[in-house]
């Protein structure tokens, strides 16, 4: 089966998201789709899956023109997509989620749960998608939820599977599992389109690579012959410095210190036990660890979003334990949250409103009673310019921004106000290489200017590139403190709890 | 033309589009009226009657100065109460309790109205403020319960409505309040200084439209300003749209919920007080007349936007006034109006339905 897009164009008001794009993919092939934030990748895939209608252009399947008016039309033609934000019902079981909207019916018009369950098992064994059909989705780790999404579209007999930044939220181990799944799918004759910002990943698993820039298809690359830097240049249109420079600098006095910090997790168990650490001025302290080992709880405790059960935190030698998020923010502690959609932004609000989301009460934007939208608007324009947030105007809602541009908006907001300490969680998740370069350089220059930075990232490379010192979280404890030139293998072992 | 562009810009502040709060209500109402009349035909009424009913609906609501006066008189308490419900919606709260808040606010107002002797302006101000304060206080209970115990506001406001109904009957029989020489639950009448002045006495002293309508328009402007241009309004909208992000941004969500609920009650209390002061002059056991429930529909129809509320409040007022005329001249039961109101709510709750019936009004997506 061959799926082709011919001369596809799509605009949102003044923004040309896709301009005359041609693309094709066939069975048994993995096509990589690269491009800067806002280049139009997601838009193009939304057109292919019937979520949007193109302004012009054609979709051809086996050389026949097809028109998709909604995702159902696309799935009928064998095209399915795993979105970056999963679309599962958390309180339903795996097999219930899989059949939702496509339920097998018994002869008395009841949902045939038994058949559903068997179907799920059949698919999962055929493609090596290990998952328990009876488990509730909310209890599953992200990597397994992703498998459920895959089973869901396979159940609808998809021949083309589209993955929009599937690896952004996965742990390194889960990424390996995911690659195995992709090669199984490929072997059984499925066509696959894979979107990512991680260049080594496309080189590793794709057969062909297409690159978009500002809505246009700017080139193809052969994964066997290309390199990271060539791909980066093709994407951004200039050469990108993929190696972050971190000049030596002497750290200053202690900025933040925690003593025997204990915090409960959501399951009312001890989420963190006895966390002791010091963070200095002019220092980047990296937190390495597989997601779910207490990093989130720790950061929530520091930012006032989670109650501290015992122990203490001090900041500039002053104790602060269980202060409100507002008070902590006012002390110059800024927080880039790990989930921009759930926490960092309000999707329905405009860029302007999001830029002042946690500073609206400050003198610059209000007189304590009424808001000054004009100064908020100029602040938005400034952040957008400085952090290259691409949008048609400041008044559009945040959910009309591409994923990476949303992330840049959050970073720009937090890094452009008065700041002593920056707590950054997954700061470059979903961000393109050019912007990673810029964000990293901003973090480094903040550190050079005397700011202390706590960096939490599941990207080990990012931790190693930026951190002056690394601590490793495992099962709610700090199991190792390492210098930044430690062998990545040793860090990896510590992340798995192996320390000698 | 120019003007409409300006209005569109004003709406873009919160991206509730002009079509959302202008066309959808109009279309929903037209559809509902058409279906209502169809229903009338199905019950065996003649075309003649249906046509008379339709004409009466319009004549009775907008056809003359007195019709217009009736429409706006009926719209006034609806606008007040619906503004409160809109504030609640913005903060993610579903306030079913406007009816109870109207009762409590109106009862407090009527007591001030007959028991205190003050010059006109002072008396009116005191009476309306006390009514507003009592409405706010009554809603505060639900807000507090929600914020600090997690009790759902839908449940608590329903309970408080029931309590308000009984409380009203109880209070209206207290010797201090009950009208002298009466056995039924009815209060003393408010003093002349506690009556909101009628606006069109120069044309005809019987025209009931009163200064409360002007206050309602003022309230629309004020609530618009609060929701979209103040820090507290921003906090309401944050808490109502994404609680997680609001907490991250340092908003005290419990306090915000209590404030939003109290503000909602304040508006409903004003509805009660202005109804007593401007129209009724005294409280009886059914004086709230379901205004608090109709106001939920008004707020929904107005998309929780103050200007939308003004607009749909007037439309609902028109249905009330026109409905009376319809009953008189076409002999059609007022129940038809209730049916039409219910249909309106269905169409509003399903804007996609309206959009697909009138696709040419709305641009393609
Ligand atoms: N619904 C929409 N309304 C208005 N503009 C939109 C909408 N969806 C996307 N856009 C704009 O279209 C452009 C392309 O966005 P798209 O989401 O396709 O980018 P992307 O390549 O997926 O980027 P990222 O890597 O950041 O996810 C962006 O400028 C975005 O702001
Ligand atoms: Mg995208």
PDB file of N, CA and C and ligand atoms in Angstrom, chain A residues 42 164-165 403, ligand 2:
ATOM      1  N   UNK A  42       2.739  18.484  12.771  1.00  0.00           N
ATOM      2  CA  UNK A  42       1.489  18.009  13.358  1.00  0.00           C
ATOM      3  C   UNK A  42       0.307  18.379  12.472  1.00  0.00           C
ATOM      4  N   UNK A 164       3.357  10.939  16.631  1.00  0.00           N
ATOM      5  CA  UNK A 164       3.775  12.331  16.797  1.00  0.00           C
ATOM      6  C   UNK A 164       4.583  12.464  18.088  1.00  0.00           C
ATOM      7  N   UNK A 165       5.855  12.641  17.963  1.00  0.00           N
ATOM      8  CA  UNK A 165       6.784  12.749  19.100  1.00  0.00           C
ATOM      9  C   UNK A 165       6.534  11.683  20.165  1.00  0.00           C
ATOM     10  N   UNK A 403       3.539  22.434  19.783  1.00  0.00           N
ATOM     11  CA  UNK A 403       4.009  21.954  21.076  1.00  0.00           C
ATOM     12  C   UNK A 403       5.291  22.638  21.544  1.00  0.00           C
TER      13      UNK A 403
HETATM   14 MG1  LIG C   2       3.727  19.119  16.794  1.00  0.00          MG
END
